[in-house]
């Protein structure tokens, strides 16, 4: 089976609809066809300040949401990044292979650090993409299921894998699998409901544009009903001319498993109001059991922690083998 690996940050508490449609939903599908490794990336979270109690709660909450979304510990390996020390160890090695200029070109870093200002930006945030490189390479992943905003980090991973392979391979066996991004075009970028030209994200300028899965469903329904569209009335998928309507169609189509042309047909001659009301309803129908399942996992922390412990065991076996090869090839004296 080909292998996939991906991760999600625990920082925001609730996942938002972009996380789910752009990534987590695909993780659930891929666990059936791939050898799948998924993790909650707490080491990545601390690149910005975290309250310890909140970080601990949000890490478990993230795992609970992943299980509620359909990850099955019998079909995938679900773990917490800090439980596998090899991530930090390989990240150091990769830091030493990464050019300063190369890291400086990472657009997510440039955006985030520009917002925070130099004094509040940590060195950890700067090397964050290199930790992500280590995450992926440790598992020899063939593919990395993510949204569009992570593409550049997967490209960096490919570059560093090839660099290491080129420098350190002996006898032609590559140390690392060179991974490909796995990005589903239709849902690669879910947009803000109030500003459909920017991606939905937890740092949205208006909370009305961001749909959090764990919010009261009534609150989210209202956000769908007041989503920004345009002054036209025609319901047609056209991302350039009608970004708001197209975003709503993408969300509706994906949540209900309907093709977009079928939706265009269904809403012919009807106004935006009908589409928004129906989408709000479909979302509430989907999210209500999701919230209940999340709560059920939270109510049983022993089971949740046991799932994560067994995931960490499985992950470590793979990660330790890769790291041992890397150390040996770099010329470190083996610890007897
Ligand atoms: P994070 O936690 O910001 O987001 C988790 C996943 O959600 C996707 N996503 C979106 N997809 C579509 N539309 C949106 N509006 C949207 N917003 C977020 C992201 O692309 C991502 O797939 N650096 C990563 C976490 C990470 C990782 C890894 C991923 C750490 N190590 C190794 C893959 C492999 C991040 O911050 O994702």
Short mmCIF file of C-alpha atoms and ligand atoms in Angstrom, two decimals:
data_model
loop_
_atom_site.label_atom_id
_atom_site.label_comp_id
_atom_site.label_asym_id
_atom_site.label_seq_id
_atom_site.Cartn_x
_atom_site.Cartn_y
_atom_site.Cartn_z
CA UNK A 1 0.00 0.00 0.00
CA UNK A 2 1.27 3.50 -0.73
CA UNK A 3 1.73 5.61 2.36
CA UNK A 4 0.19 8.96 3.28
CA UNK A 5 1.03 11.28 6.15
CA UNK A 6 -0.59 14.50 7.27
CA UNK A 7 -1.00 16.73 10.30
CA UNK A 8 -3.27 19.35 11.79
CA UNK A 9 -2.62 22.00 14.42
CA UNK A 10 -4.48 21.83 17.71
CA UNK A 11 -4.31 25.56 18.33
CA UNK A 12 -7.74 26.79 17.40
CA UNK A 13 -9.77 24.34 19.48
CA UNK A 14 -12.51 23.71 16.96
CA UNK A 15 -11.59 22.73 13.42
CA UNK A 16 -13.11 25.00 10.79
CA UNK A 17 -14.91 23.97 7.65
CA UNK A 18 -11.80 24.61 5.51
CA UNK A 19 -9.78 22.13 7.60
CA UNK A 20 -12.48 19.53 7.21
CA UNK A 21 -13.29 19.90 3.51
CA UNK A 22 -9.74 20.67 2.39
CA UNK A 23 -7.95 18.00 4.40
CA UNK A 24 -9.57 15.84 7.07
CA UNK A 25 -12.32 14.57 4.81
CA UNK A 26 -9.69 13.26 2.41
CA UNK A 27 -7.75 11.66 5.26
CA UNK A 28 -10.83 9.62 6.09
CA UNK A 29 -11.14 8.39 2.50
CA UNK A 30 -7.42 7.62 2.16
CA UNK A 31 -7.26 5.39 5.25
CA UNK A 32 -9.13 2.75 3.22
CA UNK A 33 -6.64 2.66 0.35
CA UNK A 34 -3.37 3.77 1.93
CA UNK A 35 -1.12 3.06 4.85
CA UNK A 36 -2.13 6.24 6.63
CA UNK A 37 -0.36 8.24 9.38
CA UNK A 38 -2.15 11.27 10.82
CA UNK A 39 -1.05 13.44 13.69
CA UNK A 40 -1.93 16.37 15.87
CA UNK A 41 1.06 18.69 15.55
CA UNK A 42 1.59 20.11 19.01
CA UNK A 43 5.28 20.86 18.30
CA UNK A 44 4.14 23.12 15.47
CA UNK A 45 1.60 24.80 17.73
CA UNK A 46 4.24 26.19 20.10
CA UNK A 47 5.79 28.34 17.37
CA UNK A 48 3.39 30.93 18.77
CA UNK A 49 2.74 31.28 22.54
CA UNK A 50 0.34 28.69 24.00
CA UNK A 51 -1.32 28.45 27.36
CA UNK A 52 -0.25 25.01 28.67
CA UNK A 53 -3.69 23.94 29.94
CA UNK A 54 -5.31 25.06 26.70
CA UNK A 55 -2.72 23.32 24.56
CA UNK A 56 -3.28 20.06 26.44
CA UNK A 57 -7.07 20.34 26.14
CA UNK A 58 -6.94 21.37 22.49
CA UNK A 59 -4.62 18.50 21.56
CA UNK A 60 -7.11 15.97 22.94
CA UNK A 61 -9.94 17.95 21.35
CA UNK A 62 -8.23 17.77 17.96
CA UNK A 63 -7.82 14.00 18.29
CA UNK A 64 -11.49 13.67 19.31
CA UNK A 65 -12.57 15.66 16.25
CA UNK A 66 -10.44 13.51 13.95
CA UNK A 67 -12.08 10.36 15.31
CA UNK A 68 -15.51 11.99 15.08
CA UNK A 69 -14.79 12.88 11.46
CA UNK A 70 -14.28 9.21 10.72
CA UNK A 71 -10.66 8.27 11.33
CA UNK A 72 -10.61 4.70 12.52
CA UNK A 73 -7.62 3.61 14.63
CA UNK A 74 -7.98 0.15 13.10
CA UNK A 75 -7.42 1.63 9.64
CA UNK A 76 -4.88 4.36 10.30
CA UNK A 77 -2.23 5.44 12.76
CA UNK A 78 -3.37 8.47 14.74
CA UNK A 79 -0.87 10.07 17.11
CA UNK A 80 0.43 13.22 18.76
CA UNK A 81 3.61 14.67 17.27
CA UNK A 82 5.43 15.23 20.59
CA UNK A 83 4.98 11.56 21.48
CA UNK A 84 7.47 10.69 18.76
CA UNK A 85 10.79 12.41 19.59
CA UNK A 86 12.24 11.59 16.16
CA UNK A 87 10.31 14.57 14.68
CA UNK A 88 12.46 17.06 16.57
CA UNK A 89 15.59 15.02 15.93
CA UNK A 90 15.19 14.81 12.17
CA UNK A 91 14.10 18.45 12.04
CA UNK A 92 17.53 19.46 13.38
CA UNK A 93 19.27 17.47 10.65
CA UNK A 94 17.02 19.03 8.02
CA UNK A 95 17.63 22.53 9.42
CA UNK A 96 21.29 21.95 8.63
CA UNK A 97 20.45 21.15 5.01
CA UNK A 98 18.11 24.10 4.46
CA UNK A 99 19.34 27.37 3.04
CA UNK A 100 18.51 30.50 5.02
CA UNK A 101 17.22 32.12 1.83
CA UNK A 102 15.22 29.05 1.00
CA UNK A 103 13.45 29.18 4.37
CA UNK A 104 12.98 32.95 4.01
CA UNK A 105 10.92 32.39 0.86
CA UNK A 106 8.17 30.43 2.62
CA UNK A 107 5.06 32.52 2.09
CA UNK A 108 3.21 31.38 5.23
CA UNK A 109 6.18 32.50 7.33
CA UNK A 110 6.35 35.83 5.52
CA UNK A 111 2.62 36.45 6.05
CA UNK A 112 2.55 35.41 9.70
CA UNK A 113 5.76 37.16 10.70
CA UNK A 114 4.69 40.35 8.93
CA UNK A 115 1.50 40.34 11.02
CA UNK A 116 3.33 39.63 14.30
CA UNK A 117 6.31 41.91 13.87
CA UNK A 118 9.96 40.83 14.14
CA UNK A 119 10.17 41.00 17.93
CA UNK A 120 7.27 38.64 18.47
CA UNK A 121 8.25 36.22 15.70
CA UNK A 122 10.12 33.19 17.02
CA UNK A 123 12.94 31.30 15.36
CA UNK A 124 10.62 28.30 15.72
CA UNK A 125 8.12 29.93 13.37
CA UNK A 126 10.93 30.48 10.89
CA UNK A 127 11.99 26.83 10.91
CA UNK A 128 8.41 25.53 11.14
CA UNK A 129 8.40 24.32 7.50
CA UNK A 130 11.57 22.31 8.17
CA UNK A 131 9.86 20.50 11.05
CA UNK A 132 7.06 19.72 8.62
CA UNK A 133 9.65 18.33 6.19
CA UNK A 134 10.89 16.02 8.95
CA UNK A 135 7.30 14.96 9.76
CA UNK A 136 6.78 13.80 6.21
CA UNK A 137 10.17 12.23 5.48
CA UNK A 138 10.29 10.18 8.70
CA UNK A 139 7.39 8.07 7.43
CA UNK A 140 8.63 7.72 3.83
CA UNK A 141 5.26 9.12 2.75
CA UNK A 142 4.35 8.84 -0.93
CA UNK A 143 1.65 11.49 -0.69
CA UNK A 144 0.65 14.29 1.66
CA UNK A 145 -3.08 15.13 1.75
CA UNK A 146 -3.38 18.87 2.45
CA UNK A 147 -5.10 22.03 1.30
CA UNK A 148 -3.57 24.40 -1.23
CA UNK A 149 -1.93 26.58 1.45
CA UNK A 150 0.45 23.72 2.33
CA UNK A 151 1.68 23.07 -1.22
CA UNK A 152 4.86 25.11 -0.82
CA UNK A 153 5.83 23.15 2.30
CA UNK A 154 5.46 19.87 0.42
CA UNK A 155 7.58 21.29 -2.40
CA UNK A 156 10.27 22.15 0.16
CA UNK A 157 10.01 18.58 1.43
CA UNK A 158 10.65 17.25 -2.07
CA UNK A 159 13.66 19.53 -2.52
CA UNK A 160 15.23 18.51 0.79
CA UNK A 161 14.54 14.82 0.24
CA UNK A 162 16.29 15.01 -3.11
CA UNK A 163 19.15 17.00 -1.64
CA UNK A 164 19.72 14.48 1.13
CA UNK A 165 19.36 11.55 -1.22
CA UNK A 166 21.87 13.12 -3.60
CA UNK A 167 24.45 13.83 -0.93
CA UNK A 168 24.28 10.82 1.28
CA UNK A 169 23.08 7.84 -0.65
CA UNK A 170 25.31 4.85 -0.71
CA UNK A 171 25.07 2.25 -3.40
CA UNK A 172 22.07 3.89 -4.98
CA UNK A 173 19.43 3.23 -2.34
CA UNK A 174 17.58 6.43 -1.61
CA UNK A 175 17.24 7.36 2.05
CA UNK A 176 13.96 9.18 1.57
CA UNK A 177 10.86 8.67 -0.54
CA UNK A 178 10.20 11.92 -2.40
CA UNK A 179 6.55 12.73 -1.56
CA UNK A 180 3.88 14.34 -3.70
CA UNK A 181 1.23 16.74 -2.48
CA UNK A 182 -2.25 15.19 -2.57
CA UNK A 183 -4.52 18.16 -3.11
CA UNK A 184 -8.12 17.68 -4.23
CA UNK A 185 -8.69 20.56 -6.60
CA UNK A 186 -12.39 21.16 -5.87
CA UNK A 187 -11.91 21.64 -2.13
CA UNK A 188 -8.25 22.73 -2.01
CA UNK A 189 -9.25 26.20 -0.90
CA UNK A 190 -12.48 26.92 0.94
CA UNK A 191 -13.11 30.65 1.13
CA UNK A 192 -14.21 33.01 3.87
CA UNK A 193 -18.01 33.47 3.81
CA UNK A 194 -17.69 37.24 4.18
CA UNK A 195 -14.74 37.70 1.84
CA UNK A 196 -14.74 34.95 -0.79
CA UNK A 197 -11.39 36.11 -2.17
CA UNK A 198 -9.44 34.95 0.90
CA UNK A 199 -9.21 31.44 2.35
CA UNK A 200 -11.27 30.54 5.37
CA UNK A 201 -8.93 30.67 8.36
CA UNK A 202 -9.00 31.15 12.09
CA UNK A 203 -7.40 34.55 11.66
CA UNK A 204 -10.35 35.78 9.56
CA UNK A 205 -11.01 39.48 9.85
CA UNK A 206 -14.68 38.88 10.66
CA UNK A 207 -15.92 35.92 12.74
CA UNK A 208 -18.95 35.83 10.42
CA UNK A 209 -16.77 34.49 7.64
CA UNK A 210 -15.44 31.53 9.64
CA UNK A 211 -17.46 28.35 10.22
CA UNK A 212 -16.22 26.47 13.28
CA UNK A 213 -17.42 22.89 13.43
CA UNK A 214 -17.93 22.96 17.20
CA UNK A 215 -19.88 26.22 17.36
CA UNK A 216 -23.61 26.07 18.04
CA UNK A 217 -25.08 24.85 14.73
CA UNK A 218 -27.56 27.74 14.88
CA UNK A 219 -24.67 30.21 14.84
CA UNK A 220 -23.11 28.58 11.78
CA UNK A 221 -26.49 28.36 9.99
CA UNK A 222 -26.83 32.11 10.39
CA UNK A 223 -23.37 32.62 8.88
CA UNK A 224 -24.36 30.63 5.79
CA UNK A 225 -27.57 32.61 5.44
CA UNK A 226 -25.67 35.90 5.55
CA UNK A 227 -22.79 34.80 3.31
CA UNK A 228 -21.59 37.40 0.84
CA UNK A 229 -22.56 36.61 -2.76
CA UNK A 230 -23.01 39.23 -5.48
CA UNK A 231 -25.64 41.56 -6.95
CA UNK A 232 -26.54 39.13 -9.72
CA UNK A 233 -29.11 36.40 -8.96
CA UNK A 234 -27.96 33.51 -11.12
CA UNK A 235 -26.67 30.40 -9.32
CA UNK A 236 -23.75 29.32 -11.44
CA UNK A 237 -20.28 27.98 -10.65
CA UNK A 238 -17.80 30.58 -11.87
CA UNK A 239 -14.93 31.18 -9.49
CA UNK A 240 -13.63 34.30 -11.23
CA UNK A 241 -16.92 36.12 -11.73
CA UNK A 242 -18.92 34.67 -8.82
CA UNK A 243 -16.51 33.64 -6.04
CA UNK A 244 -19.10 33.77 -3.23
CA UNK A 245 -21.70 31.65 -4.99
CA UNK A 246 -19.04 29.23 -6.24
CA UNK A 247 -17.73 28.74 -2.71
CA UNK A 248 -21.24 27.98 -1.42
CA UNK A 249 -21.78 25.52 -4.27
CA UNK A 250 -18.48 23.76 -3.50
CA UNK A 251 -19.38 23.43 0.18
CA UNK A 252 -22.91 22.25 -0.54
CA UNK A 253 -21.81 19.78 -3.21
CA UNK A 254 -19.13 18.25 -0.99
CA UNK A 255 -21.24 18.01 2.17
CA UNK A 256 -24.15 16.36 0.37
CA UNK A 257 -22.28 14.37 -2.28
CA UNK A 258 -24.09 16.13 -5.13
CA UNK A 259 -22.43 17.22 -8.39
CA UNK A 260 -22.24 20.97 -8.95
CA UNK A 261 -24.04 20.88 -12.35
CA UNK A 262 -26.93 19.06 -10.65
CA UNK A 263 -27.11 21.87 -8.09
CA UNK A 264 -27.02 24.54 -10.80
CA UNK A 265 -29.96 22.80 -12.40
CA UNK A 266 -31.87 22.41 -9.15
CA UNK A 267 -31.54 26.12 -8.35
CA UNK A 268 -32.26 27.46 -11.80
CA UNK A 269 -34.62 30.38 -11.49
CA UNK A 270 -34.38 30.38 -7.68
CA UNK A 271 -32.60 33.10 -5.73
CA UNK A 272 -29.53 32.97 -3.53
CA UNK A 273 -31.77 32.82 -0.45
CA UNK A 274 -32.96 29.32 -1.30
CA UNK A 275 -29.42 28.04 -1.80
CA UNK A 276 -28.20 29.59 1.45
CA UNK A 277 -31.12 28.25 3.49
CA UNK A 278 -30.71 24.74 2.10
CA UNK A 279 -26.95 24.81 2.63
CA UNK A 280 -27.44 26.00 6.22
CA UNK A 281 -29.80 23.09 6.79
CA UNK A 282 -27.48 20.53 5.17
CA UNK A 283 -24.60 21.79 7.31
CA UNK A 284 -26.62 21.52 10.54
CA UNK A 285 -27.63 18.00 9.60
CA UNK A 286 -24.03 17.01 9.02
CA UNK A 287 -22.47 18.82 11.96
CA UNK A 288 -24.93 17.80 14.68
CA UNK A 289 -23.81 14.14 14.86
CA UNK A 290 -20.19 15.27 14.36
CA UNK A 291 -20.42 17.39 17.50
CA UNK A 292 -22.07 14.57 19.43
CA UNK A 293 -19.36 12.10 18.45
CA UNK A 294 -16.64 14.59 19.40
CA UNK A 295 -18.22 15.03 22.81
CA UNK A 296 -18.47 11.26 23.28
CA UNK A 297 -14.71 10.88 22.71
CA UNK A 298 -14.00 13.74 25.11
CA UNK A 299 -16.19 12.11 27.75
CA UNK A 300 -13.99 9.03 27.60
CA UNK A 301 -10.44 10.39 27.93
CA UNK A 302 -8.99 7.00 28.84
CA UNK A 303 -10.02 5.48 25.52
CA UNK A 304 -8.82 8.57 23.69
CA UNK A 305 -5.41 8.49 25.38
CA UNK A 306 -5.13 4.75 24.70
CA UNK A 307 -5.78 5.32 20.99
CA UNK A 308 -3.05 7.97 20.95
CA UNK A 309 -0.62 5.78 22.89
CA UNK A 310 -0.98 2.89 20.50
CA UNK A 311 -0.71 5.28 17.54
CA UNK A 312 2.52 6.69 18.96
CA UNK A 313 3.94 3.17 19.32
CA UNK A 314 3.25 2.35 15.70
CA UNK A 315 4.53 5.72 14.49
CA UNK A 316 7.73 5.44 16.49
CA UNK A 317 8.66 2.11 15.00
CA UNK A 318 8.65 3.64 11.52
CA UNK A 319 10.20 6.96 12.54
CA UNK A 320 13.06 5.36 14.50
CA UNK A 321 14.08 3.22 11.55
CA UNK A 322 14.29 6.22 9.22
CA UNK A 323 16.20 8.31 11.76
CA UNK A 324 18.72 5.49 12.36
CA UNK A 325 19.45 5.32 8.62
CA UNK A 326 19.84 9.10 8.46
CA UNK A 327 22.23 9.21 11.42
CA UNK A 328 24.30 6.40 10.01
CA UNK A 329 24.53 7.99 6.56
CA UNK A 330 25.45 11.39 7.96
CA UNK A 331 28.43 9.89 9.76
CA UNK A 332 27.32 9.90 13.40
CA UNK A 333 29.08 7.30 15.51
CA UNK A 334 26.52 4.69 16.58
CA UNK A 335 25.63 4.73 20.31
CA UNK A 336 26.40 1.23 21.49
P1 LIG B 1 -3.33 23.54 9.55
O1 LIG B 1 -3.49 23.02 10.94
O2 LIG B 1 -3.25 25.02 9.39
O3 LIG B 1 -4.50 23.03 8.63
C1 LIG B 1 -4.87 21.66 8.56
C2 LIG B 1 -5.26 21.31 7.13
O4 LIG B 1 -6.38 22.11 6.71
C3 LIG B 1 -6.11 22.68 5.45
N1 LIG B 1 -6.82 23.97 5.31
C4 LIG B 1 -7.64 24.28 4.30
N2 LIG B 1 -8.03 23.60 3.21
C5 LIG B 1 -8.90 24.21 2.38
N3 LIG B 1 -9.40 25.45 2.57
C6 LIG B 1 -9.04 26.17 3.65
N4 LIG B 1 -9.56 27.38 3.86
C7 LIG B 1 -8.12 25.59 4.58
N5 LIG B 1 -7.57 26.01 5.74
C8 LIG B 1 -6.77 25.01 6.17
C9 LIG B 1 -4.60 22.87 5.42
O5 LIG B 1 -4.11 22.98 4.10
C10 LIG B 1 -4.14 21.61 6.12
O6 LIG B 1 -4.03 20.53 5.21
N6 LIG B 1 1.56 22.95 8.59
C11 LIG B 1 0.27 22.25 8.67
C12 LIG B 1 0.29 21.07 9.61
C13 LIG B 1 1.35 20.06 9.39
C14 LIG B 1 1.43 19.11 8.35
C15 LIG B 1 2.60 18.35 8.60
C16 LIG B 1 0.64 18.83 7.24
C17 LIG B 1 2.44 19.86 10.19
N7 LIG B 1 3.17 18.84 9.73
C18 LIG B 1 3.00 17.31 7.75
C19 LIG B 1 1.04 17.79 6.39
C20 LIG B 1 2.21 17.05 6.64
C21 LIG B 1 -0.77 23.23 9.14
O7 LIG B 1 -0.48 24.18 9.80
O8 LIG B 1 -2.06 22.86 8.85
#
